[in-house]
Amino acid sequence: MNKTIINDLDVKSKKILMRVDFNVPINDGVVGDDNRIVAALPSIKYVIENGGKAVLFSHLGRIKSEDDKEGLSLRPVAEKLADLLGKPVTFVPVTEGSQLEKAINDMEDGQVLLVQNTRYEDVVNGEEVKRESKNDKALGEYWASLGDAFVNDAFGTAHRSHASNVGIATAMEANNKPVAAGYLMEKEIEFLGNAVDNPEKPFVAILGGAKVSDKIGVIDHLLGKADKIIIGGGMTYTFYAAQGINIGNSLVEEDKIDVAKEILEKGKDQIILPVDSVVAEKFSNDVEEKTVEGAIPDGYMALDIGPKSVETFEDVLKDAKTVVWNGPMGVFEMPKFAKGTLAIGKFLGDLDAITIVGGGDSTAAVKELGVSDKLTHISTGGGASLEYLEGKELPGIASLSDK
Ligand code: AMP
């Protein structure tokens, strides 16, 4: 990788500002799923174990009014982080001013400090000004002035230009201070980057989920890279409609039928669509389902891929050396229509290949199945990983210092 990484930094006695992703669920002041906090530990530990001072920034939820602030304080996260690290974490309940500056200046080597939710800056004196979310230049410069180097370990927000990622990075670089990728960010760039730009072949992409419109950019970009592109999930039926195949009441994006036609034409040797579907008369788990081949009968909607599609897909996947998967094969939230997604997840778990899963829903599916440990990489960023797969330059990555 040609970007500076955390290992390249000399952190001893330095104030290392670090953007992490602590956007975790909090119920009644207690952190629920702490996966994201655990995932940030290696980068935090690198800093403190090498005698640096770790000053952490994260957003939490969305703040649109003063009333939103209290429930979105990062204080519970600081407590959870202290538990996980087995050492105290100083929490500063504000995002700027003398209290924050003094707390940072008082830090000793090896200590950890967490700054209040960066999105507190989105509402100032009751007005929604979005200083954080619109990357207010002065805010990025102010935060950057508090430290000696910046580590960005929040891949999940890398597709956004906010003050706490791109703003700090830009101001740091302007002052010749280093901006490095943390371990999580490095891993994402390495796996997603290699998969797209330098994949071990055959390279197969599996794209599912509800909407074609969300994935057009990805399909387009991957047509030039992947050997095969498997399509499943609700977007299948826009591709069926594009071929004049009856789709009953299945999900369809009428305004994307022409694009689907173009994609099918361009990718005729690459694109593989389901050959059968599990259908029902209603969008519900409490209905009788049946499997049909090809066209969807009138009065029915397709809610999962059928067993023959699973076989067809497995046949394509069995020789693959790199697989990228984004989006479920059906309405996996309902057990009756989760079988296709689960079958593909299980198959990938046993495959001797580099297997990368991105996107909240496919990630949830592989976790539920218990195969996440058998996959090579589970991306932490839904939107960010999609944009990466589209070949877009992510501002959070572009703003890291070159080696
Ligand atoms: P996405 O966020 O685009 O990856 O879409 C994920 C959503 O697509 C999940 O909530 C699924 O329930 C939904 N989905 C998958 N297949 C279908 C389908 N055949 N019909 C309707 N929704 C679907």
Coordinates of C-alpha atoms and ligand atoms in Angstrom, one line a residue:
M1 CA 0.0 0.0 0.0
N2 CA 1.3 3.4 -0.9
K3 CA -0.3 5.2 2.0
T4 CA 1.2 5.9 5.4
I5 CA 0.1 3.4 8.0
I6 CA 0.1 3.6 11.8
N7 CA 3.2 1.5 12.0
D8 CA 5.1 4.1 10.1
L9 CA 4.5 6.7 12.9
D10 CA 6.8 7.6 15.7
V11 CA 4.2 7.9 18.5
K12 CA 6.4 8.2 21.6
S13 CA 5.2 11.1 23.8
K14 CA 3.2 12.4 20.8
K15 CA -0.4 13.4 20.9
I16 CA -2.0 11.1 18.3
L17 CA -5.4 12.2 17.2
M18 CA -7.4 9.2 16.0
R19 CA -10.7 9.0 14.2
V20 CA -12.4 5.8 15.2
D21 CA -15.9 4.5 14.5
F22 CA -17.7 4.3 17.8
N23 CA -21.1 4.7 16.3
V24 CA -22.6 1.9 18.4
P25 CA -26.1 1.2 19.7
I26 CA -26.7 2.7 23.2
N27 CA -29.7 1.7 25.3
D28 CA -30.5 3.5 28.5
G29 CA -26.9 4.7 28.8
V30 CA -25.4 1.3 28.2
V31 CA -23.5 0.2 25.1
G32 CA -25.2 -2.7 23.3
D33 CA -23.1 -4.4 20.6
D34 CA -19.5 -3.4 21.2
N35 CA -18.0 -4.9 18.0
R36 CA -16.9 -1.6 16.7
I37 CA -15.1 -0.6 19.9
V38 CA -13.3 -4.0 20.0
A39 CA -12.3 -3.5 16.3
A40 CA -10.6 -0.2 17.2
L41 CA -8.5 -1.6 20.0
P42 CA -5.4 -2.7 18.0
S43 CA -4.8 0.8 16.7
I44 CA -5.4 2.4 20.2
K45 CA -3.1 -0.2 21.8
Y46 CA -0.4 0.5 19.3
V47 CA -0.3 4.1 20.3
I48 CA -0.4 3.7 24.1
E49 CA 1.9 0.6 24.2
N50 CA 4.5 2.7 22.4
G51 CA 4.3 5.6 24.8
G52 CA 2.0 7.8 22.8
K53 CA -1.2 9.7 23.9
A54 CA -4.3 8.5 22.1
V55 CA -6.9 11.3 21.6
L56 CA -10.0 9.7 20.1
F57 CA -12.7 11.2 17.9
S58 CA -16.0 9.6 16.7
H59 CA -19.5 10.5 15.7
L60 CA -22.5 8.8 17.2
G61 CA -25.9 8.9 15.5
R62 CA -27.3 12.1 14.0
I63 CA -27.7 15.4 15.8
K64 CA -30.3 17.8 14.4
S65 CA -31.3 19.8 17.5
E66 CA -30.0 20.6 21.0
D67 CA -32.4 18.0 22.4
D68 CA -30.7 15.2 20.5
K69 CA -27.4 15.8 22.3
E70 CA -27.9 14.3 25.7
G71 CA -29.0 10.9 24.4
L72 CA -26.0 10.8 22.0
S73 CA -23.2 11.5 24.4
L74 CA -20.2 9.2 24.0
R75 CA -19.8 8.9 27.8
P76 CA -21.1 5.3 27.9
V77 CA -18.6 4.4 25.2
A78 CA -15.7 5.8 27.2
E79 CA -16.8 3.5 30.1
K80 CA -17.0 0.5 27.8
L81 CA -13.6 1.3 26.3
A82 CA -12.1 1.6 29.7
D83 CA -13.4 -1.9 30.6
L84 CA -12.1 -3.3 27.3
L85 CA -8.6 -1.7 27.7
G86 CA -8.4 -2.5 31.4
K87 CA -7.3 1.1 32.1
P88 CA -9.0 4.5 32.6
V89 CA -10.2 6.6 29.7
T90 CA -10.6 10.3 30.2
F91 CA -13.9 11.5 28.7
V92 CA -14.2 15.1 27.7
P93 CA -17.9 16.1 27.4
V94 CA -17.3 18.9 24.9
T95 CA -15.8 19.1 21.4
E96 CA -13.9 22.3 21.7
G97 CA -12.6 24.9 24.1
S98 CA -10.3 25.2 27.1
Q99 CA -11.7 22.2 28.9
L100 CA -10.7 20.0 26.0
E101 CA -7.4 21.7 25.4
K102 CA -6.4 21.4 29.1
A103 CA -7.4 17.8 29.2
I104 CA -5.2 17.0 26.2
N105 CA -2.3 19.0 27.5
D106 CA -2.5 17.2 30.9
M107 CA -2.2 13.7 29.3
E108 CA 0.7 11.5 30.2
D109 CA 2.4 9.0 27.8
G110 CA 0.2 5.9 27.4
Q111 CA -3.1 7.6 28.3
V112 CA -6.3 7.5 26.4
L113 CA -8.8 10.4 26.0
L114 CA -12.2 10.3 24.2
V115 CA -13.6 13.6 22.9
Q116 CA -17.4 14.1 22.9
N117 CA -19.5 13.1 19.8
T118 CA -18.1 15.1 16.9
R119 CA -21.6 15.7 15.6
Y120 CA -22.3 17.9 18.6
E121 CA -20.7 20.4 16.2
D122 CA -23.6 20.0 13.8
V123 CA -25.9 22.0 16.1
V124 CA -24.4 25.2 17.7
N125 CA -26.6 27.5 19.9
G126 CA -29.7 25.7 18.8
E127 CA -29.0 26.1 15.1
E128 CA -28.3 23.2 12.7
V129 CA -25.0 24.4 11.2
K130 CA -23.4 21.0 10.3
R131 CA -19.9 22.1 11.1
E132 CA -18.8 18.4 11.4
S133 CA -20.9 16.9 8.6
K134 CA -20.2 19.7 6.1
N135 CA -16.5 19.7 6.9
D136 CA -16.2 23.2 8.2
K137 CA -12.6 24.2 7.5
A138 CA -12.0 26.1 10.7
L139 CA -13.2 23.1 12.8
G140 CA -10.9 20.7 11.0
E141 CA -8.0 23.1 11.5
Y142 CA -8.9 23.6 15.2
W143 CA -9.0 19.8 15.9
A144 CA -5.8 19.3 14.0
S145 CA -4.0 21.9 16.1
L146 CA -4.6 19.7 19.2
G147 CA -2.2 16.9 18.0
D148 CA 1.1 15.9 16.4
A149 CA -0.2 13.3 14.0
F150 CA -3.6 11.9 12.8
V151 CA -4.6 8.3 12.4
N152 CA -7.9 7.6 10.5
D153 CA -9.2 4.1 11.5
A154 CA -12.9 4.8 10.6
F155 CA -13.4 3.1 7.2
G156 CA -17.2 3.3 7.6
T157 CA -17.1 7.1 7.1
A158 CA -14.3 7.1 4.5
H159 CA -16.8 7.9 1.8
R160 CA -17.8 11.1 3.5
S161 CA -15.9 14.4 3.8
H162 CA -16.4 15.4 7.4
A163 CA -14.3 17.7 9.6
S164 CA -13.3 14.8 11.9
N165 CA -11.8 12.8 9.0
V166 CA -11.0 14.8 5.9
G167 CA -10.9 18.1 7.7
I168 CA -8.3 17.1 10.3
A169 CA -6.3 15.2 7.7
T170 CA -6.1 18.2 5.3
A171 CA -5.1 20.6 8.0
M172 CA -2.5 18.1 9.4
E173 CA -0.9 17.7 6.0
A174 CA -0.9 21.4 5.4
N175 CA 1.3 21.6 8.5
N176 CA 3.5 18.7 7.3
K177 CA 2.2 16.4 10.0
P178 CA 1.6 12.8 9.1
V179 CA -1.8 11.3 8.4
A180 CA -1.9 7.5 8.6
A181 CA -4.3 4.6 8.2
G182 CA -5.1 2.7 11.3
Y183 CA -5.1 -1.1 11.3
L184 CA -8.8 -1.4 10.4
M185 CA -8.5 1.0 7.6
E186 CA -5.4 -0.6 6.3
K187 CA -7.1 -4.0 6.3
E188 CA -10.1 -2.7 4.4
I189 CA -7.9 -1.0 1.8
E190 CA -5.8 -4.1 1.4
F191 CA -8.6 -6.6 1.0
L192 CA -11.1 -4.5 -1.0
G193 CA -8.3 -2.9 -3.0
N194 CA -6.7 -6.1 -3.9
A195 CA -10.0 -7.8 -4.7
V196 CA -10.9 -5.1 -7.2
D197 CA -7.6 -4.1 -8.6
N198 CA -5.5 -7.2 -8.4
P199 CA -7.7 -10.2 -7.7
E200 CA -6.6 -13.8 -7.8
K201 CA -8.6 -15.2 -10.6
P202 CA -11.3 -16.4 -11.2
F203 CA -12.9 -13.4 -9.5
V204 CA -16.6 -13.7 -8.9
A205 CA -18.8 -11.0 -7.5
I206 CA -22.2 -11.7 -5.9
L207 CA -24.6 -8.8 -5.7
G208 CA -28.0 -8.9 -4.1
G209 CA -30.3 -6.7 -2.1
A210 CA -33.3 -4.7 -2.9
K211 CA -32.4 -2.2 -5.5
V212 CA -30.6 -2.1 -8.8
S213 CA -30.2 1.6 -8.5
D214 CA -27.8 1.2 -5.5
K215 CA -25.7 -1.3 -7.3
I216 CA -25.5 0.0 -10.9
G217 CA -22.2 1.7 -10.3
V218 CA -20.8 -1.5 -8.7
I219 CA -22.0 -3.7 -11.5
D220 CA -20.6 -1.3 -14.1
H221 CA -17.2 -1.1 -12.5
L222 CA -17.0 -4.9 -11.8
L223 CA -18.0 -5.8 -15.4
G224 CA -14.5 -4.7 -16.4
K225 CA -12.9 -6.7 -13.5
A226 CA -14.8 -9.8 -12.5
D227 CA -15.0 -13.1 -14.4
K228 CA -18.6 -13.6 -13.4
I229 CA -21.2 -11.5 -11.6
I230 CA -23.9 -13.3 -9.8
I231 CA -27.1 -11.3 -9.3
G232 CA -29.7 -12.3 -6.7
G233 CA -32.2 -10.6 -4.3
G234 CA -35.0 -8.2 -5.2
M235 CA -33.0 -6.6 -8.0
T236 CA -33.2 -9.8 -10.0
Y237 CA -36.7 -8.9 -11.1
T238 CA -35.8 -5.6 -12.8
F239 CA -33.4 -7.7 -14.9
Y240 CA -36.2 -10.2 -15.5
A241 CA -38.5 -7.4 -16.6
A242 CA -35.7 -6.1 -18.9
Q243 CA -35.9 -9.5 -20.7
G244 CA -39.7 -9.4 -20.9
I245 CA -40.0 -12.2 -18.3
N246 CA -43.2 -12.0 -16.2
I247 CA -42.5 -10.8 -12.6
G248 CA -45.9 -10.8 -11.0
N249 CA -45.9 -8.5 -8.0
S250 CA -42.1 -8.7 -7.4
L251 CA -40.0 -5.7 -6.6
V252 CA -39.2 -3.7 -9.8
E253 CA -37.6 -0.4 -10.6
E254 CA -39.4 0.6 -13.7
D255 CA -37.0 3.5 -14.4
K256 CA -34.1 1.2 -14.3
I257 CA -35.3 -1.4 -16.8
D258 CA -33.4 0.3 -19.7
V259 CA -30.2 0.4 -17.6
A260 CA -30.7 -3.3 -16.8
K261 CA -31.0 -4.1 -20.5
E262 CA -27.8 -2.3 -21.2
I263 CA -26.0 -4.1 -18.4
L264 CA -27.3 -7.5 -19.7
E265 CA -26.1 -6.6 -23.2
K266 CA -22.6 -5.5 -22.0
G267 CA -22.2 -8.4 -19.5
K268 CA -23.9 -11.2 -21.5
D269 CA -21.0 -13.5 -20.9
Q270 CA -20.5 -12.5 -17.3
I271 CA -23.9 -12.0 -15.6
I272 CA -25.7 -14.9 -14.0
L273 CA -29.2 -14.5 -12.9
P274 CA -31.4 -16.8 -10.7
V275 CA -33.2 -19.6 -12.6
D276 CA -35.9 -20.2 -9.9
S277 CA -37.5 -18.2 -7.1
V278 CA -39.4 -18.8 -3.9
V279 CA -42.6 -16.9 -4.2
A280 CA -45.6 -16.0 -2.1
E281 CA -48.8 -14.0 -2.4
K282 CA -47.9 -11.6 0.4
F283 CA -44.7 -10.0 1.8
S284 CA -45.0 -12.0 5.0
N285 CA -43.5 -15.0 6.8
D286 CA -47.0 -16.3 7.5
V287 CA -47.9 -17.3 4.0
E288 CA -47.6 -20.4 2.0
E289 CA -44.6 -20.2 -0.2
K290 CA -43.7 -22.2 -3.4
T291 CA -40.8 -22.5 -5.8
V292 CA -41.2 -21.6 -9.4
E293 CA -38.8 -21.7 -12.4
G294 CA -38.4 -18.6 -14.5
A295 CA -41.4 -16.3 -14.8
I296 CA -43.2 -15.3 -11.6
P297 CA -47.0 -16.1 -11.8
D298 CA -49.4 -13.2 -11.6
G299 CA -50.5 -12.5 -8.0
Y300 CA -47.2 -13.7 -6.6
M301 CA -44.0 -11.9 -5.5
A302 CA -40.5 -13.4 -5.6
L303 CA -38.9 -13.3 -2.1
D304 CA -35.9 -15.6 -2.4
I305 CA -33.8 -17.5 -4.9
G306 CA -34.7 -21.1 -5.3
P307 CA -32.7 -24.3 -4.9
K308 CA -31.7 -24.6 -8.6
S309 CA -30.3 -21.1 -8.5
V310 CA -28.3 -22.0 -5.4
E311 CA -26.9 -25.0 -7.4
T312 CA -26.2 -22.8 -10.4
F313 CA -24.4 -20.2 -8.3
E314 CA -22.4 -22.8 -6.4
D315 CA -21.2 -24.3 -9.7
V316 CA -19.8 -20.9 -10.7
L317 CA -18.4 -20.2 -7.2
K318 CA -16.6 -23.6 -6.7
D319 CA -13.6 -22.6 -8.8
A320 CA -13.4 -19.0 -7.7
K321 CA -10.2 -17.7 -6.0
T322 CA -11.6 -14.3 -5.1
V323 CA -15.3 -13.7 -4.1
V324 CA -16.8 -10.3 -3.2
W325 CA -20.4 -10.5 -1.8
N326 CA -22.7 -7.5 -1.2
G327 CA -26.4 -7.8 -0.6
P328 CA -28.7 -10.7 0.5
M329 CA -30.2 -13.2 -2.0
G330 CA -33.7 -12.7 -0.6
V331 CA -35.8 -11.3 2.3
F332 CA -33.5 -13.0 4.7
E333 CA -35.1 -11.2 7.7
M334 CA -38.0 -13.7 7.3
P335 CA -36.9 -17.3 8.0
K336 CA -39.0 -18.7 5.1
F337 CA -37.0 -16.5 2.6
A338 CA -33.6 -16.7 4.2
K339 CA -32.6 -20.1 2.7
G340 CA -30.9 -18.7 -0.4
T341 CA -28.8 -16.2 1.5
L342 CA -27.8 -18.8 4.1
A343 CA -26.9 -21.4 1.5
I344 CA -24.6 -19.0 -0.3
G345 CA -23.0 -17.8 3.0
K346 CA -22.4 -21.4 4.1
F347 CA -20.9 -22.3 0.7
L348 CA -18.5 -19.3 0.8
G349 CA -17.5 -20.4 4.4
D350 CA -16.2 -23.7 3.0
L351 CA -14.6 -22.3 -0.1
D352 CA -10.8 -22.3 -0.6
A353 CA -10.7 -18.7 -1.8
I354 CA -10.4 -15.1 -0.6
T355 CA -13.9 -14.3 0.4
I356 CA -15.0 -10.7 1.2
V357 CA -18.3 -9.7 2.5
G358 CA -19.5 -6.1 2.6
G359 CA -22.8 -4.4 3.4
G360 CA -24.8 -4.5 6.6
D361 CA -27.3 -7.1 5.5
S362 CA -24.9 -9.7 4.1
T363 CA -22.7 -9.2 7.1
A364 CA -25.7 -9.8 9.4
A365 CA -26.5 -13.0 7.4
V366 CA -23.0 -14.5 7.7
K367 CA -22.9 -13.6 11.4
E368 CA -26.2 -15.3 12.0
L369 CA -25.0 -18.3 10.2
G370 CA -21.8 -18.5 12.2
V371 CA -19.6 -18.6 9.2
S372 CA -18.1 -15.1 9.6
D373 CA -14.9 -16.6 11.1
K374 CA -14.4 -18.7 8.0
L375 CA -14.5 -15.8 5.6
T376 CA -11.4 -13.8 4.8
H377 CA -12.7 -10.3 5.5
I378 CA -15.9 -8.8 6.6
S379 CA -16.0 -5.1 5.7
T380 CA -17.0 -2.7 8.4
G381 CA -18.4 -0.1 6.0
G382 CA -21.6 -0.6 4.1
G383 CA -21.7 2.6 2.0
A384 CA -18.0 3.0 2.0
S385 CA -17.4 -0.5 0.7
L386 CA -20.0 -0.1 -2.0
E387 CA -18.3 3.1 -3.2
Y388 CA -15.0 1.4 -3.1
L389 CA -16.4 -1.4 -5.3
E390 CA -17.6 1.3 -7.7
G391 CA -14.1 2.3 -8.2
K392 CA -14.6 5.7 -6.6
E393 CA -11.9 7.5 -4.7
L394 CA -13.0 7.7 -1.1
P395 CA -12.1 11.1 0.5
G396 CA -11.1 9.5 3.8
I397 CA -8.6 7.3 2.0
A398 CA -7.4 10.0 -0.5
S399 CA -6.6 12.3 2.5
L400 CA -4.1 9.8 4.0
S401 CA -0.5 10.8 3.5
D402 CA 1.4 9.0 0.7
K403 CA 4.3 6.9 1.8
Ligands
AMP1 P1 -29.8 -3.7 0.3 O1 -29.8 -2.7 1.4 O2 -30.0 -3.0 -1.1 O3 -28.6 -4.6 0.3 O4 -31.1 -4.6 0.4 C1 -31.3 -5.4 1.5 C2 -32.7 -5.7 1.6 O5 -33.2 -6.3 0.4 C3 -33.1 -6.6 2.7 O6 -33.8 -5.9 3.7 C4 -33.9 -7.7 2.0 O7 -35.0 -8.0 2.8 C5 -34.3 -7.0 0.7 N1 -34.6 -8.0 -0.3 C6 -33.8 -9.0 -0.8 N2 -34.4 -9.7 -1.7 C7 -35.6 -9.2 -1.9 C8 -36.8 -9.5 -2.7 N3 -36.7 -10.6 -3.5 N4 -37.9 -8.8 -2.6 C9 -37.9 -7.7 -1.7 N5 -36.9 -7.4 -0.9 C10 -35.8 -8.1 -1.0

